[in-house]
Short mmCIF file of N, CA and C and ligand atoms in Angstrom, two decimals:
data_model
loop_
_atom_site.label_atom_id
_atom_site.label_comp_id
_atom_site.label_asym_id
_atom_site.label_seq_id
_atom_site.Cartn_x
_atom_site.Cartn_y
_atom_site.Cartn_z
N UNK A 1 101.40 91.27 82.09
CA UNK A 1 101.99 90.63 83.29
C UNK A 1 103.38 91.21 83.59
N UNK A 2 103.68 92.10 84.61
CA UNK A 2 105.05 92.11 85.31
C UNK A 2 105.99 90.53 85.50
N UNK A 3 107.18 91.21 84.93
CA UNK A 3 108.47 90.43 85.16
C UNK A 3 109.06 90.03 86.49
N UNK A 4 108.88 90.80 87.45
CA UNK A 4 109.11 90.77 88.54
C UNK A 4 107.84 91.13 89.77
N UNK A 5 108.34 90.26 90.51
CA UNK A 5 107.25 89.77 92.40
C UNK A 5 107.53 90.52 92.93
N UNK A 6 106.52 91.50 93.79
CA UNK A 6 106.70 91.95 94.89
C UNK A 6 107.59 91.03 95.99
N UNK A 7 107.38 90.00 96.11
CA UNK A 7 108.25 88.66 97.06
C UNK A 7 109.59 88.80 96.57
N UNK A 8 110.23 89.31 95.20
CA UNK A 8 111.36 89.00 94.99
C UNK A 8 112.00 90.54 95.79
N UNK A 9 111.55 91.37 95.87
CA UNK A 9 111.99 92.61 96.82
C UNK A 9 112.72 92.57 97.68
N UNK A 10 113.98 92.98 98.05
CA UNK A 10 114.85 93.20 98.86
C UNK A 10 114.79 94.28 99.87
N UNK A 11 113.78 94.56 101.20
CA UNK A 11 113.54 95.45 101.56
C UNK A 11 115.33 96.45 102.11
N UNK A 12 114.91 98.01 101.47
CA UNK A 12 116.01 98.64 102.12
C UNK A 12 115.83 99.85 103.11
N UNK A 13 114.20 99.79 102.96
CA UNK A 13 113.86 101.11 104.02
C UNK A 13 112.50 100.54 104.27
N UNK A 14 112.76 100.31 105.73
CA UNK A 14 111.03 99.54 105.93
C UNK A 14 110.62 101.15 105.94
N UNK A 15 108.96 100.96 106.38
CA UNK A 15 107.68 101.60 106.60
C UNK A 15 108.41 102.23 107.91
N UNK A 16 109.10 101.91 109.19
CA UNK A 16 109.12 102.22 110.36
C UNK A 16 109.98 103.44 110.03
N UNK A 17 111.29 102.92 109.51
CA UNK A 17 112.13 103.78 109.22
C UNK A 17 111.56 105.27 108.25
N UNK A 18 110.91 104.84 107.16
CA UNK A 18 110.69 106.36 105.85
C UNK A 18 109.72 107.13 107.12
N UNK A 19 108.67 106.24 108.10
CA UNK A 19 107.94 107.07 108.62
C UNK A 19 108.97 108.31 109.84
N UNK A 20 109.93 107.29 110.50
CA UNK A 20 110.54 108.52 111.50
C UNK A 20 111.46 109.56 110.62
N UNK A 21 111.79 109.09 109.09
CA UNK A 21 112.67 110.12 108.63
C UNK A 21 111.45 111.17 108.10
N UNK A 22 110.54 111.14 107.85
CA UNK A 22 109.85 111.97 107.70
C UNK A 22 109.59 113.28 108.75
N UNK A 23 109.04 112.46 109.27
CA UNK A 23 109.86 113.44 110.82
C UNK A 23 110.76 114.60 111.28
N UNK A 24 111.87 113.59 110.60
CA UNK A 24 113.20 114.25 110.88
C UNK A 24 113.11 115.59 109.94
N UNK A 25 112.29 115.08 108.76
CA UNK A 25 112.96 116.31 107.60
C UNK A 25 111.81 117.24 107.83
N UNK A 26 110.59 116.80 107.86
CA UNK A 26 109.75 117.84 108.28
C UNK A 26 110.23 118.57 109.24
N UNK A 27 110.82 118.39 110.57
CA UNK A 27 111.12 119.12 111.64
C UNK A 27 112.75 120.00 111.03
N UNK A 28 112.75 119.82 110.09
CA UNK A 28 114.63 120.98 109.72
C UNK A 28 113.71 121.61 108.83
N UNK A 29 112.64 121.43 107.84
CA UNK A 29 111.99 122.60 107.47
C UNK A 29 111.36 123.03 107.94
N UNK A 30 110.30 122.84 109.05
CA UNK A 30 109.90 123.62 109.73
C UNK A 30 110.59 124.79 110.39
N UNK A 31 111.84 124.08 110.87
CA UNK A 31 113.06 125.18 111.25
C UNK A 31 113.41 126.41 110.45
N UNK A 32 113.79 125.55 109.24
CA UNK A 32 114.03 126.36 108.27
C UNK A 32 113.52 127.81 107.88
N UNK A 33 111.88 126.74 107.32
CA UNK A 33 111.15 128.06 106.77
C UNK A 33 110.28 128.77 108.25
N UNK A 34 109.97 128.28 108.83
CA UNK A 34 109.63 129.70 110.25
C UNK A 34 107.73 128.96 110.10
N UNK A 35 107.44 129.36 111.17
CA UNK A 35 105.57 128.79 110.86
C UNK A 35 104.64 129.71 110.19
N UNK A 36 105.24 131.19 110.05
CA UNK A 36 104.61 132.37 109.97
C UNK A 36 104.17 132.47 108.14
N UNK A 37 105.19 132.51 107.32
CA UNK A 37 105.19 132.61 106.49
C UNK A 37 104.34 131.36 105.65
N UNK A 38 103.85 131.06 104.76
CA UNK A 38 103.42 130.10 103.73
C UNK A 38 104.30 129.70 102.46
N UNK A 39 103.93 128.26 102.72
CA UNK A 39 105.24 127.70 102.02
C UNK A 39 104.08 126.94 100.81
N UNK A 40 104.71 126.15 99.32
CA UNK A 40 104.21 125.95 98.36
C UNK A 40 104.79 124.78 98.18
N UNK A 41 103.98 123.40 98.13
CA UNK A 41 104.89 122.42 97.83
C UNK A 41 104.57 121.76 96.31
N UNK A 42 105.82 121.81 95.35
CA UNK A 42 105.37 121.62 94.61
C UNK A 42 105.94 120.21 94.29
N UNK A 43 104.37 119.10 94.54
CA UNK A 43 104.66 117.77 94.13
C UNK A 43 105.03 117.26 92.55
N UNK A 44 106.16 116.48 92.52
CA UNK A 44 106.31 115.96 91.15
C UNK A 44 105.65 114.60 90.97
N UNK A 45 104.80 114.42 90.21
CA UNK A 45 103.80 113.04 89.96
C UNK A 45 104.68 112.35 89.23
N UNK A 46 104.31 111.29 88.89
CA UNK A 46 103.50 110.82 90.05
C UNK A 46 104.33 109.87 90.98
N UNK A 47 105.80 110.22 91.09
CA UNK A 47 106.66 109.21 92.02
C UNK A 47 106.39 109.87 93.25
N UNK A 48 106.24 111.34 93.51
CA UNK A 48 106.16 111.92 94.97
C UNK A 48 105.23 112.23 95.65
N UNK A 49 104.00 111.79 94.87
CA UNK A 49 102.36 111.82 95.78
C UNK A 49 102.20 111.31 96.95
N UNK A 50 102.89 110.16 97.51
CA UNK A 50 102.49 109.56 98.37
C UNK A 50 103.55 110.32 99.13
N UNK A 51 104.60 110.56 99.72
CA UNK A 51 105.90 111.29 100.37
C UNK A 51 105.49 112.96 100.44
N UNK A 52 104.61 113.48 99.40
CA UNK A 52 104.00 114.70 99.64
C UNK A 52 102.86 114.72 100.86
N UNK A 53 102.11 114.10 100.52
CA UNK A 53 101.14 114.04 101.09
C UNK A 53 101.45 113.70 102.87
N UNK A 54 102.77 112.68 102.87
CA UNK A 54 103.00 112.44 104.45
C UNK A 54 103.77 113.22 104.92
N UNK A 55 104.36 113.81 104.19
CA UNK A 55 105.26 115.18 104.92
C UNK A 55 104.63 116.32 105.40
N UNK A 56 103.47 116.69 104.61
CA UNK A 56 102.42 117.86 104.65
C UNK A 56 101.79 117.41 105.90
N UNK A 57 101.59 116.54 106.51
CA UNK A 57 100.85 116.48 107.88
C UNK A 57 101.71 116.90 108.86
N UNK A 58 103.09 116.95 109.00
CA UNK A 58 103.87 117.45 110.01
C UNK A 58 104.30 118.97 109.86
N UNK A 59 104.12 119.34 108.70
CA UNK A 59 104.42 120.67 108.54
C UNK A 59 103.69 121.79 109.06
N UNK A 60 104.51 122.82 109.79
CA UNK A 60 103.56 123.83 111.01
C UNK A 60 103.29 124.97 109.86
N UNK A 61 103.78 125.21 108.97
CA UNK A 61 103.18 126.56 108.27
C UNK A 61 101.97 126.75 107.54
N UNK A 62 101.42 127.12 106.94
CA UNK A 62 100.43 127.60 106.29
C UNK A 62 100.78 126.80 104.97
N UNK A 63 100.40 125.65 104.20
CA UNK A 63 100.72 124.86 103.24
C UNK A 63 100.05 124.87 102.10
N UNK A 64 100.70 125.02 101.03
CA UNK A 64 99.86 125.07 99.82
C UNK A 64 100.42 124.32 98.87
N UNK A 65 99.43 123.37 98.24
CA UNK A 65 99.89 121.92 97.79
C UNK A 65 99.86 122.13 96.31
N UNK A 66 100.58 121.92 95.50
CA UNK A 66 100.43 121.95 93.82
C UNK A 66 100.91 120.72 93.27
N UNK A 67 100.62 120.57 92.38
CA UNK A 67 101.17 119.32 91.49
C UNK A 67 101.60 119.30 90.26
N UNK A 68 102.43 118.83 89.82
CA UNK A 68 103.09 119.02 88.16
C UNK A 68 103.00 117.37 87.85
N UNK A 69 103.62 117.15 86.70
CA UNK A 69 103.50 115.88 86.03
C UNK A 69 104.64 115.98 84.92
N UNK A 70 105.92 115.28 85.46
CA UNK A 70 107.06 115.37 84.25
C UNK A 70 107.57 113.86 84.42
N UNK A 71 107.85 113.15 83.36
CA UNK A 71 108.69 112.44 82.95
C UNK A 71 109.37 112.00 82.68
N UNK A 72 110.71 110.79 83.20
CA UNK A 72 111.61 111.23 82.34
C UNK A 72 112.52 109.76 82.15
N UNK A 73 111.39 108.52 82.92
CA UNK A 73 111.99 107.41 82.75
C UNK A 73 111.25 106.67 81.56
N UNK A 74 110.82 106.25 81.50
CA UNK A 74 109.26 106.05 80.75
C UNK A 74 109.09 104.74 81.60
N UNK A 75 108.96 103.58 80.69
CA UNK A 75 108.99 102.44 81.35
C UNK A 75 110.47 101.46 81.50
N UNK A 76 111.77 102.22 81.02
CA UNK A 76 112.50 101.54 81.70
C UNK A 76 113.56 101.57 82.97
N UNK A 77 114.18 101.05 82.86
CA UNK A 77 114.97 101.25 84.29
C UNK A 77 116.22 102.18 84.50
N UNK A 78 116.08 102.67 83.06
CA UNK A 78 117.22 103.49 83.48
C UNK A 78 116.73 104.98 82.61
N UNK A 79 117.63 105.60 83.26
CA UNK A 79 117.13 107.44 82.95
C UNK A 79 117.45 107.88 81.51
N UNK A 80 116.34 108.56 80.70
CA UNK A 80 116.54 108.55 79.74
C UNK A 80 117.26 110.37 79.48
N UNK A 81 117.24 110.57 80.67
CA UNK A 81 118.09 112.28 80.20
C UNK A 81 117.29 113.16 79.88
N UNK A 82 116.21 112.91 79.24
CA UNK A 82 115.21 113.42 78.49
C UNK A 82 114.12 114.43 79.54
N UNK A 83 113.94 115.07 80.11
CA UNK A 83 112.67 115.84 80.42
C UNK A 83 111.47 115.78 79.88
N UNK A 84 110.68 115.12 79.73
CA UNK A 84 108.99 114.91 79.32
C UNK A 84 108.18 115.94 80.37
N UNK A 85 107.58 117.35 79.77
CA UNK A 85 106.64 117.72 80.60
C UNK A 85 105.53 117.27 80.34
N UNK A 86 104.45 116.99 81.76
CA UNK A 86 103.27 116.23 81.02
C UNK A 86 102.50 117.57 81.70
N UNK A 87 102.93 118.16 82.68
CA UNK A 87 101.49 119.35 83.20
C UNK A 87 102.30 119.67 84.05
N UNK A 88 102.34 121.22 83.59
CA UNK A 88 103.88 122.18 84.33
C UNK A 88 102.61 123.51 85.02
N UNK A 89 101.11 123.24 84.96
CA UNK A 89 100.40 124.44 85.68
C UNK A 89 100.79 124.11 87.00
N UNK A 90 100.96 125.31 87.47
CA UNK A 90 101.05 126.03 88.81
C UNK A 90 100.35 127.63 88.62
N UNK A 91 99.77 128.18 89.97
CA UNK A 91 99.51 129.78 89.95
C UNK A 91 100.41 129.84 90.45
N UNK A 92 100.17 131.63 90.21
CA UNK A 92 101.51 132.59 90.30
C UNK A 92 102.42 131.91 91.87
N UNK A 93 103.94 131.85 91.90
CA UNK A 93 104.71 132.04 92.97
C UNK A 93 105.99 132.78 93.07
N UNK A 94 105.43 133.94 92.25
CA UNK A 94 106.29 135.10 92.29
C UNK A 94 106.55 135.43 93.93
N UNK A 95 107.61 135.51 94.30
CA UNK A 95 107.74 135.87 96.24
C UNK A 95 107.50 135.16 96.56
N UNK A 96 107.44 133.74 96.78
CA UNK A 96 106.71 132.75 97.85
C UNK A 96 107.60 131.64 97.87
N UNK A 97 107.64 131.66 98.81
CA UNK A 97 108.59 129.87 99.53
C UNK A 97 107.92 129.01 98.86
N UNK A 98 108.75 128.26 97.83
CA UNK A 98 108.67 126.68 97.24
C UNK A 98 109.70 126.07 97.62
N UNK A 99 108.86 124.55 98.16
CA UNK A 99 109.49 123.62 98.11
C UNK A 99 108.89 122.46 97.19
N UNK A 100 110.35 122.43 96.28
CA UNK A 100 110.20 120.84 95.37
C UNK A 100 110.30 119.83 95.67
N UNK A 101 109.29 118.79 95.49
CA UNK A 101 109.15 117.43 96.59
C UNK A 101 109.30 116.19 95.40
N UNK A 102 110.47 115.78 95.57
CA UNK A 102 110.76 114.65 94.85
C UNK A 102 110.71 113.31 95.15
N UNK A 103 110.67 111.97 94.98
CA UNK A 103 110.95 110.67 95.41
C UNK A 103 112.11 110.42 95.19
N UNK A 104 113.14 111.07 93.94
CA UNK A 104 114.22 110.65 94.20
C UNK A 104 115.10 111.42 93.07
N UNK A 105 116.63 111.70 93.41
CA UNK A 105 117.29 112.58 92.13
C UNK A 105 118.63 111.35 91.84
N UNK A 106 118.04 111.23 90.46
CA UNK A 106 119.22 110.53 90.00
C UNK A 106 120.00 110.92 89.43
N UNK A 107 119.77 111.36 87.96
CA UNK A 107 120.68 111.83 87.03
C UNK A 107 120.92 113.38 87.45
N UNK A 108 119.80 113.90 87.94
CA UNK A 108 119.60 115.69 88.40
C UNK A 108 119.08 116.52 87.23
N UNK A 109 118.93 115.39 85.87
CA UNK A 109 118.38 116.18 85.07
C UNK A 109 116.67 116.65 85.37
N UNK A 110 116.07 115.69 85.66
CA UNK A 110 114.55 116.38 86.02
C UNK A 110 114.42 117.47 86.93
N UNK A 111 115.80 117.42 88.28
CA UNK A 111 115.39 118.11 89.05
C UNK A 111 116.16 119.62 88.28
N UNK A 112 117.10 119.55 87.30
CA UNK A 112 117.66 121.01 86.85
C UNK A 112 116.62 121.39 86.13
N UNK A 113 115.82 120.48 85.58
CA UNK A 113 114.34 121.46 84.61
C UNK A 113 113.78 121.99 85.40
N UNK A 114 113.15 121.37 86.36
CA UNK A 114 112.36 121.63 87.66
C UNK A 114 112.35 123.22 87.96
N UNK A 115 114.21 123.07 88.13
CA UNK A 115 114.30 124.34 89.29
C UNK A 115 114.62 125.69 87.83
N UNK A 116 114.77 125.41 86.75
CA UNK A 116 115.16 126.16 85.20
C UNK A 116 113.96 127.03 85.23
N UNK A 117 112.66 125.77 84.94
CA UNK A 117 111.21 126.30 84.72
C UNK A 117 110.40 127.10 85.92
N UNK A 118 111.08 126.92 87.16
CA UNK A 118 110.33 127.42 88.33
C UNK A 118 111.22 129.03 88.23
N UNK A 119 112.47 129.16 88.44
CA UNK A 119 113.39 130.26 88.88
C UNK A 119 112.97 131.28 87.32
N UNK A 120 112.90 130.69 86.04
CA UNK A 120 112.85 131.69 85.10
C UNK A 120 111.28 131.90 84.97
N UNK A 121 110.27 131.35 85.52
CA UNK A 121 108.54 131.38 84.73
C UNK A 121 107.86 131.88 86.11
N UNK A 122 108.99 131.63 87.22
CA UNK A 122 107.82 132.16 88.90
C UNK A 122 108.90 132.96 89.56
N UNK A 123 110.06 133.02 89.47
CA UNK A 123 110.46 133.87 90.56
C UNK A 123 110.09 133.58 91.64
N UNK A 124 110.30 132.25 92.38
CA UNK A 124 110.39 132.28 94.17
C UNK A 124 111.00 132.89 94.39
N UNK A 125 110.76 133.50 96.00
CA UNK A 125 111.50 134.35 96.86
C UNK A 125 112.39 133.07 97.28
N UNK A 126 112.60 132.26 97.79
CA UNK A 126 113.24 130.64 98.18
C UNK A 126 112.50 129.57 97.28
N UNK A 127 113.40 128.95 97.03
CA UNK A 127 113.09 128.16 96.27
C UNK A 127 114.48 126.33 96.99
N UNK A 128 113.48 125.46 97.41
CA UNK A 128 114.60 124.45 97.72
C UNK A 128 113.73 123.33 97.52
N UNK A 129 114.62 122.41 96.88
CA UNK A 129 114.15 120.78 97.16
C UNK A 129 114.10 119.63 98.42
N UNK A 130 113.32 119.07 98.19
CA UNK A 130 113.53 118.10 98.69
C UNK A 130 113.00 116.58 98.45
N UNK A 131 113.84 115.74 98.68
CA UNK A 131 113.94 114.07 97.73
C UNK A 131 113.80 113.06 98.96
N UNK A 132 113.20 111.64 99.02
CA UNK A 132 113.36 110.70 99.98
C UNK A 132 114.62 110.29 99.37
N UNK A 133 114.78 109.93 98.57
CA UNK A 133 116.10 109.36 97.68
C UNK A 133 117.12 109.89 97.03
N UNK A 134 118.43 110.03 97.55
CA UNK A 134 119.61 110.92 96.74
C UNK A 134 120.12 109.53 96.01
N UNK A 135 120.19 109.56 94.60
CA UNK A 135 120.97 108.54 94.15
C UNK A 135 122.60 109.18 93.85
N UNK A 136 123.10 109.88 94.75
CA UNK A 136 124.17 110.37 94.17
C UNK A 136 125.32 110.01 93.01
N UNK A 137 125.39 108.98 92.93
CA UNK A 137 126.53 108.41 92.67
C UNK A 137 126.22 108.39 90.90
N UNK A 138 124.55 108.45 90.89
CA UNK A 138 124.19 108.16 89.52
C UNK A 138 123.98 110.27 88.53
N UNK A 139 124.60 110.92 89.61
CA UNK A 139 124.21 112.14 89.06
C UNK A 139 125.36 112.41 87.68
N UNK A 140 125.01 113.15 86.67
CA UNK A 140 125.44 113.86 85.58
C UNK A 140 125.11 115.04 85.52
N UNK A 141 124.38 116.10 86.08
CA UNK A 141 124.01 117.24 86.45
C UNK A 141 124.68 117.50 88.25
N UNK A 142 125.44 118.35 88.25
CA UNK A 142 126.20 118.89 89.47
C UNK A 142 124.90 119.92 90.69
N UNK A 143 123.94 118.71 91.03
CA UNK A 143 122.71 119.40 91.61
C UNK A 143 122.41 118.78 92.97
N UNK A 144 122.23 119.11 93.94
CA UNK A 144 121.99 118.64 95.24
C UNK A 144 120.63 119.27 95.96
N UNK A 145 120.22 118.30 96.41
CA UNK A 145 119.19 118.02 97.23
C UNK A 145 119.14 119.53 98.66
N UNK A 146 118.42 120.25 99.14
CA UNK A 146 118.37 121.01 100.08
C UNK A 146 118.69 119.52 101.76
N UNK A 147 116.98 119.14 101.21
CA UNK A 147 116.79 117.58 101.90
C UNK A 147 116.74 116.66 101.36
N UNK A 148 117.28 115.86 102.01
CA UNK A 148 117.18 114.15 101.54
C UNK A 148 117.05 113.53 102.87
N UNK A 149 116.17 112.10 102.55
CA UNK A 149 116.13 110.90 103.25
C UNK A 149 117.01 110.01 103.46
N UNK A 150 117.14 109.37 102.31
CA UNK A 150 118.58 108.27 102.37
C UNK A 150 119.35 108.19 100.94
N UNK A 151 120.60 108.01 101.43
CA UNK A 151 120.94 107.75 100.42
C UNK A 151 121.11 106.32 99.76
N UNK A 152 120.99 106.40 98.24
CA UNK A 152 120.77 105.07 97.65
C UNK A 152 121.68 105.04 96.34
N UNK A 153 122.62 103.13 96.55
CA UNK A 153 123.38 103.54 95.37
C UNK A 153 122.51 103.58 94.40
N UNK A 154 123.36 102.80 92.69
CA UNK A 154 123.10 102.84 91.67
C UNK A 154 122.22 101.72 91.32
N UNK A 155 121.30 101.79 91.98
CA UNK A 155 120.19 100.51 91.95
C UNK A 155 118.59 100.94 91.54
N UNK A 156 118.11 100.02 90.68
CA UNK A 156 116.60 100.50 90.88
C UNK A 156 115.41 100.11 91.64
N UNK A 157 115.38 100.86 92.12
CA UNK A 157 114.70 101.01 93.60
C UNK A 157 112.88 100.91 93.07
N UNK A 158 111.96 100.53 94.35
CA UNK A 158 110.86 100.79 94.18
C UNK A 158 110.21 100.89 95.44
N UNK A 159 108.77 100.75 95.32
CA UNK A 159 108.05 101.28 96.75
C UNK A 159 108.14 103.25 97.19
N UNK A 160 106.82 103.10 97.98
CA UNK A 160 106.79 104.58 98.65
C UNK A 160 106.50 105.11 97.44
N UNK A 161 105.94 105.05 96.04
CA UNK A 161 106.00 106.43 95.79
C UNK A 161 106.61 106.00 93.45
N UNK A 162 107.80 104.97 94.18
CA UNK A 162 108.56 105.02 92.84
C UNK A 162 107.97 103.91 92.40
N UNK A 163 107.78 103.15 90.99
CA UNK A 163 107.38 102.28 90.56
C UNK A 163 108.05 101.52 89.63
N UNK A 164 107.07 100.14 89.73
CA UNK A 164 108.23 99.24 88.68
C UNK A 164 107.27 98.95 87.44
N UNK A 165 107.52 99.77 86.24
CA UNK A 165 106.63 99.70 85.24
C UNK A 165 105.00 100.05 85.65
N UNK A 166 104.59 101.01 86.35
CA UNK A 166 103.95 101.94 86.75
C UNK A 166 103.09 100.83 88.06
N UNK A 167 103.93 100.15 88.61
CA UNK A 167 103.38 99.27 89.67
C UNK A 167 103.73 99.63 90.82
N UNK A 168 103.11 98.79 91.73
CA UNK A 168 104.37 99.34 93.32
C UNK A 168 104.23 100.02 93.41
N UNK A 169 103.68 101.11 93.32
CA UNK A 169 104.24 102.50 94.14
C UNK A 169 103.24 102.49 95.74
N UNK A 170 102.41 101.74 95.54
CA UNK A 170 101.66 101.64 96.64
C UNK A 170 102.39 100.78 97.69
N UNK A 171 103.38 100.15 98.22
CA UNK A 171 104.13 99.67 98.61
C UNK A 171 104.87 100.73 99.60
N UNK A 172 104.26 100.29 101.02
CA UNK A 172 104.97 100.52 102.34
C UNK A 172 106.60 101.15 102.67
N UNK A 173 107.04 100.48 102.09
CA UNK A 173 108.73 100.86 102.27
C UNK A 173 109.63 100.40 100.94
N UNK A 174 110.43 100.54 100.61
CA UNK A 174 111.65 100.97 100.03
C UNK A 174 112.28 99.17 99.55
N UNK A 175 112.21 98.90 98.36
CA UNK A 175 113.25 98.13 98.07
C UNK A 175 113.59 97.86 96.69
N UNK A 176 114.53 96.93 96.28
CA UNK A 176 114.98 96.30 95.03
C UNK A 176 115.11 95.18 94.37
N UNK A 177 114.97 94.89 93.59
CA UNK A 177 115.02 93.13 93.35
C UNK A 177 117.06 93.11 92.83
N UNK A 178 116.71 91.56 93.69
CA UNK A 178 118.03 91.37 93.97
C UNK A 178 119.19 90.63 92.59
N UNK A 179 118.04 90.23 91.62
CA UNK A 179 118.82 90.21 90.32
C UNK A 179 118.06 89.94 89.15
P1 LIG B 1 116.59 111.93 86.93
O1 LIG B 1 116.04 112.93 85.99
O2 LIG B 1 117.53 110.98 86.26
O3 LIG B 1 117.20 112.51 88.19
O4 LIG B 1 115.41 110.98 87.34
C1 LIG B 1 114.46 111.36 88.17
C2 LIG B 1 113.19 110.55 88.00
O5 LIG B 1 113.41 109.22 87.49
C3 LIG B 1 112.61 110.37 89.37
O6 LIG B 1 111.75 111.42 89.68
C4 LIG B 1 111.93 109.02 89.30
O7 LIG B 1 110.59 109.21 88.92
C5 LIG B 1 112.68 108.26 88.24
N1 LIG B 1 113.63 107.31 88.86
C6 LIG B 1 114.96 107.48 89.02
N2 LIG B 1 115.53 106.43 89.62
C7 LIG B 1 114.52 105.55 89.87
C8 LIG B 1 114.46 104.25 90.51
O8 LIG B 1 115.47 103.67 90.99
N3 LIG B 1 113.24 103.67 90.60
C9 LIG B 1 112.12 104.27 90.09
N4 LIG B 1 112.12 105.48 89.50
C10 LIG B 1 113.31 106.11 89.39
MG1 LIG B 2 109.80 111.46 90.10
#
């Protein structure tokens, strides 16, 4: 049995809102990367499946979807520093536009493995992230987001994607329990 109600949730990003920022960020990479070329998105599981998957419908280029599986909260609420790879396959992206699709960078340690294991084992030609969630304030790694959605303080967040003890993530929009 979970400790905490979906009812006790403090919404901070409805459904209306994550859907038009999606939008927004799809349309600056589209800019970005050009329609011509093929881009590689590489989803991090399982907080960014659902935010992968809705961004990839607005995107004009040629899209190629991958998935990894790293760890690094387990089940509690706060970041354990630690990098857990659970499934780091990808094919070759030696030369090829990646983008890293996160739910959210807190500490920046997952996302510095991320970009360690991609830049030294694939050699992208571009290589950039992107997060619905900058927790800035909670970073210890000096790492920034290409894109971000919103920013969020030092709170633990759920919905869209992130979960509360591997719950919720199926949850519409964005919130926190309030104590
Ligand atoms: P970092 O390595 O500390 O940046 O943590 C990144 C990972 O921790 C994210 O990909 C999330 O899966 C998880 N995480 C960080 N903050 C939260 C939160 O507030 N709610 C749920 N998961 C979180
Ligand atoms: Mg994650």
């Amino acid at each position: 049995m979970l400790d905490r109600k979906v009812e006790d949730l403090k919404i901070l990003f409805s459904k209306e809102e994550i859907e038009n920022k999606i939008i927004e960020l799809a349309d600056k990479i589209n800019k970005d990367f050009g329609t011509k070329d093929d881009l590689t998105l590489v989803c991090v599981l399982k907080g960014s499946s659902i935010f992968c998957c809705d961004l990839s419908k607005h995107l004009k280029m040629p899209v190629q979807m991958e998935f990894i599986r790293v760890s690094s909260y387990g089940n509690t609420q706060t970041s354990s520093g630690h990098v857990q790879a659970m499934d780091l396959t990808l094919p070759n992206l030696e030369n090829k536009n990646v983008l890293i699709v996160e739910d959210i960078i807190d500490t920046g340690c997952t996302m510095q493995f991320l970009i360690d294991m991609l830049c030294r084992t694939h050699k992208p030609k571009n290589l950039k992230v992107v997060t619905v969630l900058n927790k800035k304030i909670a970073r210890k790694i000096p790492i920034e987001p290409d894109y971000y959605g919103f920013e969020v303080d030092d709170k633990f967040v759920v919905g869209y994607g992130l979960d509360y003890e591997g719950y919720m993530r199926n949850l519409p929009y964005i919130g926190y329990f309030e104590n």
